[in-house]
Short mmCIF file of C-alpha atoms and ligand atoms in Angstrom, two decimals:
data_model
loop_
_atom_site.label_atom_id
_atom_site.label_comp_id
_atom_site.label_asym_id
_atom_site.label_seq_id
_atom_site.Cartn_x
_atom_site.Cartn_y
_atom_site.Cartn_z
CA MET A 2 -23.92 -8.04 -9.37
CA LYS A 3 -21.27 -8.81 -6.79
CA HIS A 4 -18.34 -6.42 -7.15
CA ILE A 5 -14.92 -7.87 -7.78
CA THR A 6 -11.99 -6.72 -5.66
CA ILE A 7 -8.39 -7.88 -5.77
CA ALA A 8 -6.67 -7.14 -2.43
CA ILE A 9 -2.89 -6.71 -2.39
CA ASP A 10 -0.99 -6.23 0.86
CA GLY A 11 2.63 -6.25 1.88
CA PRO A 12 5.46 -4.18 3.37
CA ALA A 13 6.93 -1.01 1.85
CA ALA A 14 8.89 -1.41 -1.40
CA ALA A 15 7.84 -5.04 -1.97
CA GLY A 16 6.69 -4.23 -5.50
CA LYS A 17 2.94 -4.08 -4.70
CA GLY A 18 2.43 -0.84 -6.61
CA THR A 19 3.82 -2.08 -9.93
CA LEU A 20 2.00 -5.40 -9.59
CA SER A 21 -1.30 -3.75 -8.71
CA ARG A 22 -1.13 -1.29 -11.59
CA ARG A 23 -0.37 -4.05 -14.06
CA LEU A 24 -3.14 -6.29 -12.74
CA ALA A 25 -5.63 -3.40 -12.93
CA GLU A 26 -4.59 -2.71 -16.54
CA THR A 27 -4.83 -6.39 -17.46
CA TYR A 28 -8.39 -6.82 -16.14
CA GLY A 29 -9.64 -3.29 -16.91
CA PHE A 30 -10.22 -2.57 -13.20
CA HIS A 31 -9.84 0.67 -11.19
CA HIS A 32 -6.74 0.84 -9.00
CA LEU A 33 -6.27 2.54 -5.63
CA ASP A 34 -2.89 2.72 -3.89
CA THR A 35 -4.23 3.21 -0.36
CA GLY A 36 -0.81 4.33 0.92
CA LEU A 37 -1.45 7.54 -1.02
CA THR A 38 -4.51 8.28 1.14
CA TYR A 39 -2.30 8.22 4.26
CA ARG A 40 0.35 10.25 2.44
CA ALA A 41 -2.18 12.86 1.27
CA THR A 42 -3.42 13.27 4.86
CA ALA A 43 0.17 13.70 6.05
CA LYS A 44 0.97 16.21 3.30
CA ALA A 45 -2.12 18.27 4.18
CA LEU A 46 -0.83 18.49 7.78
CA ILE A 47 2.70 19.40 6.66
CA ASP A 48 1.45 22.05 4.20
CA ALA A 49 -0.77 23.63 6.86
CA GLY A 50 2.07 23.58 9.41
CA LEU A 51 -0.04 21.44 11.76
CA PRO A 52 1.34 18.89 14.28
CA PHE A 53 1.29 15.09 13.60
CA ASP A 54 0.38 14.17 17.16
CA SER A 55 -3.22 15.40 17.31
CA GLU A 56 -5.63 12.63 16.31
CA ALA A 57 -8.55 15.08 16.01
CA ILE A 58 -6.68 17.36 13.59
CA ALA A 59 -5.36 14.43 11.54
CA GLU A 60 -8.87 12.94 11.36
CA LYS A 61 -10.23 16.23 10.01
CA MET A 62 -7.59 16.20 7.26
CA ALA A 63 -8.30 12.51 6.50
CA LEU A 64 -12.01 13.26 6.01
CA GLU A 65 -11.11 15.86 3.40
CA VAL A 66 -8.83 13.65 1.26
CA ASN A 67 -10.03 13.49 -2.34
CA LEU A 68 -9.33 10.06 -3.83
CA ALA A 69 -9.50 11.44 -7.36
CA GLY A 70 -6.60 13.83 -6.81
CA LEU A 71 -3.91 11.44 -5.54
CA ASP A 72 -0.57 11.69 -7.34
CA ARG A 73 2.41 9.58 -6.24
CA SER A 74 4.93 11.97 -7.81
CA VAL A 75 3.73 14.72 -5.46
CA LEU A 76 3.42 12.41 -2.43
CA ALA A 77 6.60 10.33 -2.78
CA ARG A 78 8.83 12.51 -0.56
CA HIS A 79 10.53 10.63 2.28
CA GLU A 80 9.31 13.16 4.85
CA ILE A 81 5.70 12.56 3.76
CA GLY A 82 6.15 8.76 4.03
CA GLU A 83 7.51 9.12 7.55
CA ALA A 84 4.62 11.36 8.63
CA ALA A 85 2.12 9.01 6.94
CA SER A 86 3.45 6.06 8.90
CA LYS A 87 2.98 8.05 12.15
CA ILE A 88 -0.61 9.15 11.54
CA ALA A 89 -1.49 5.64 10.24
CA VAL A 90 -1.43 4.40 13.86
CA MET A 91 -4.41 6.65 14.74
CA PRO A 92 -7.76 4.77 14.77
CA ALA A 93 -9.82 7.88 13.83
CA VAL A 94 -7.61 8.51 10.79
CA ARG A 95 -7.88 4.86 9.72
CA ARG A 96 -11.68 4.87 10.13
CA ALA A 97 -12.05 7.91 7.87
CA LEU A 98 -9.70 6.61 5.17
CA VAL A 99 -10.99 3.01 5.28
CA GLU A 100 -14.53 4.25 4.64
CA ALA A 101 -13.40 6.13 1.52
CA GLN A 102 -11.34 3.11 0.39
CA ARG A 103 -14.34 0.76 0.80
CA ALA A 104 -16.54 3.07 -1.27
CA PHE A 105 -13.85 3.01 -4.00
CA SER A 106 -13.64 -0.80 -3.85
CA ARG A 107 -17.27 -1.08 -5.01
CA LYS A 108 -16.65 0.56 -8.40
CA ALA A 109 -17.65 -1.46 -11.47
CA PRO A 110 -16.45 -3.54 -13.20
CA GLY A 111 -13.86 -4.28 -10.50
CA THR A 112 -11.06 -2.85 -8.39
CA VAL A 113 -7.52 -3.53 -7.26
CA LEU A 114 -6.61 -2.02 -3.87
CA ASP A 115 -3.12 -2.22 -2.45
CA GLY A 116 -1.91 -1.38 1.02
CA ARG A 117 -1.29 -2.98 4.41
CA ASP A 118 -4.76 -3.98 5.65
CA ILE A 119 -6.83 -4.53 2.49
CA GLY A 120 -7.36 -8.28 2.90
CA THR A 121 -7.72 -8.11 6.69
CA VAL A 122 -9.80 -4.95 7.27
CA VAL A 123 -10.78 -2.87 4.23
CA CYS A 124 -12.05 -5.65 1.92
CA PRO A 125 -12.17 -8.92 3.88
CA ASP A 126 -14.55 -10.33 1.22
CA ALA A 127 -12.20 -9.66 -1.70
CA ILE A 128 -12.38 -12.39 -4.32
CA VAL A 129 -8.62 -12.89 -4.15
CA LYS A 130 -5.94 -11.71 -1.71
CA LEU A 131 -2.22 -11.51 -2.31
CA TYR A 132 0.45 -10.83 0.30
CA VAL A 133 3.50 -9.62 -1.59
CA THR A 134 6.78 -9.57 0.24
CA ALA A 135 10.58 -9.67 -0.18
CA SER A 136 13.46 -9.58 2.30
CA PRO A 137 14.32 -6.13 3.76
CA GLU A 138 17.71 -6.20 1.96
CA VAL A 139 16.12 -6.94 -1.43
CA ARG A 140 13.53 -4.19 -0.92
CA ALA A 141 16.23 -1.74 0.15
CA ARG A 142 18.34 -2.70 -2.90
CA ARG A 143 15.40 -2.02 -5.24
CA ARG A 144 14.79 1.37 -3.66
CA TYR A 145 18.52 2.18 -3.75
CA ASP A 146 18.74 1.27 -7.46
CA GLU A 147 15.70 3.47 -8.22
CA ILE A 148 17.27 6.49 -6.48
CA ILE A 149 20.63 5.97 -8.20
CA ALA A 150 18.89 5.54 -11.58
CA SER A 151 17.18 8.90 -11.04
CA GLY A 152 20.64 10.49 -10.77
CA LYS A 153 20.57 11.12 -6.98
CA ALA A 154 22.91 9.93 -4.23
CA ALA A 155 21.80 7.21 -1.80
CA ASP A 156 23.19 5.40 1.25
CA PHE A 157 22.33 1.68 1.08
CA ASP A 158 22.74 0.97 4.83
CA ALA A 159 20.54 3.94 5.74
CA ILE A 160 17.86 2.62 3.36
CA VAL A 161 18.00 -0.86 4.95
CA ASP A 162 17.53 0.76 8.39
CA ASP A 163 14.66 2.85 7.08
CA VAL A 164 12.88 -0.19 5.55
CA LYS A 165 13.23 -2.10 8.84
CA THR A 166 11.96 0.83 10.94
CA ARG A 167 8.94 1.24 8.66
CA ASP A 168 8.20 -2.53 8.83
CA ASP A 169 8.42 -2.45 12.59
CA ARG A 170 5.96 0.45 12.85
CA ASP A 171 3.52 -1.06 10.29
CA MET A 172 3.60 -4.60 11.75
CA ASN A 173 3.46 -3.71 15.44
CA ARG A 174 0.79 -1.02 15.63
CA ALA A 175 -2.33 -1.92 17.62
CA ASP A 176 -4.91 -0.92 14.95
CA SER A 177 -4.85 -2.96 11.71
CA PRO A 178 -1.21 -4.09 11.79
CA LEU A 179 0.38 -5.35 8.58
CA LYS A 180 -0.07 -9.14 8.37
CA PRO A 181 -1.28 -11.62 5.77
CA ALA A 182 -5.01 -12.42 5.84
CA GLU A 183 -5.60 -16.09 6.67
CA ASP A 184 -6.81 -16.73 3.13
CA ALA A 185 -4.10 -14.67 1.37
CA HIS A 186 -1.75 -16.18 -1.22
CA LEU A 187 1.84 -15.43 -0.23
CA LEU A 188 4.11 -14.16 -2.99
CA ASP A 189 7.76 -13.73 -2.00
CA THR A 190 9.40 -11.77 -4.82
CA SER A 191 12.94 -11.75 -3.33
CA GLU A 192 14.25 -13.97 -6.12
CA MET A 193 11.84 -12.86 -8.87
CA SER A 194 12.00 -10.31 -11.65
CA ILE A 195 9.07 -7.90 -11.94
CA GLU A 196 7.83 -9.90 -14.93
CA ALA A 197 8.01 -13.23 -13.07
CA ALA A 198 6.19 -11.71 -10.07
CA PHE A 199 3.47 -10.33 -12.35
CA LEU A 200 2.96 -13.69 -14.09
CA ALA A 201 2.79 -15.50 -10.74
CA ALA A 202 0.22 -12.98 -9.44
CA LYS A 203 -1.82 -13.19 -12.64
CA ARG A 204 -1.97 -16.99 -12.40
CA ILE A 205 -3.36 -16.73 -8.86
CA VAL A 206 -5.92 -14.07 -9.85
CA ASP A 207 -7.01 -15.96 -13.01
CA ALA A 208 -7.60 -19.10 -10.96
CA ALA A 209 -9.72 -17.15 -8.44
CA LEU A 210 -11.75 -15.35 -11.14
CA ASN A 211 -12.44 -18.64 -12.94
CA LYS A 212 -13.74 -20.21 -9.76
CA ASN A 213 -16.27 -17.41 -9.16
O1 DC B 322 2.84 2.27 0.99
P1 DC B 322 3.25 3.68 1.42
O2 DC B 322 4.70 3.82 1.76
O3 DC B 322 2.79 4.71 0.46
O4 DC B 322 2.41 3.91 2.78
C1 DC B 322 2.65 5.03 3.60
C2 DC B 322 2.28 4.68 5.04
O5 DC B 322 0.86 4.52 5.13
C3 DC B 322 2.89 3.37 5.55
O6 DC B 322 3.90 3.56 6.50
C4 DC B 322 1.78 2.66 6.24
C5 DC B 322 0.54 3.40 5.93
N1 DC B 322 -0.48 2.57 5.29
C6 DC B 322 -1.37 1.91 6.10
O7 DC B 322 -1.23 1.98 7.31
N2 DC B 322 -2.40 1.20 5.57
C7 DC B 322 -2.54 1.10 4.24
N3 DC B 322 -3.58 0.39 3.73
C8 DC B 322 -1.61 1.76 3.38
C9 DC B 322 -0.57 2.47 3.94
#
């Protein structure tokens, strides 16, 4: 049987994670947030006190990442995200993690993978591809509200700068830059609630599943 994969890409804080989790729940599929694989590699380097600028060392850590043990609450730290974005430019790191991600994508009865290069590189044959985006200001506002809701202080302008810097690094790297696959459905959630974005995504996925 052909395996079913839903590929979800887009910039940081566009709402991919929430959408992907809800889609996976709806269809009974396994979900992998591939950003966590880059974060886990970065955390392993930080914990071991190793530098971020050696591709050979980062590759070794990437090969040891266990997909079963990924936990966003442990990997959410800003410092880990920054380091992840730096090692994500290294081709040897990407090769190691992409191989593990592809193996995951073949799980039955189906999978949802979200990240930056799922539709373009990791699973180009995915049955349906979504590119989820929102303006940098809207994404920064959502992140700001989350931090404030958790009782911490936040600086909105600094978050906007951070979102733009991350976009720039993700979209302009040489290996697997963030961009929509040619056959991706674009979903701009700038003006949508989470619920509206989920319903729009579900309509697109239902249509693709019914066709196949
Ligand atoms: O989505 P996130 O913030 O957890 O991702 C952390 C970093 O990992 C991000 O800056 C880009 C990188 N990444 C990537 O290059 N390819 C992916 N498929 C997922 C994440």
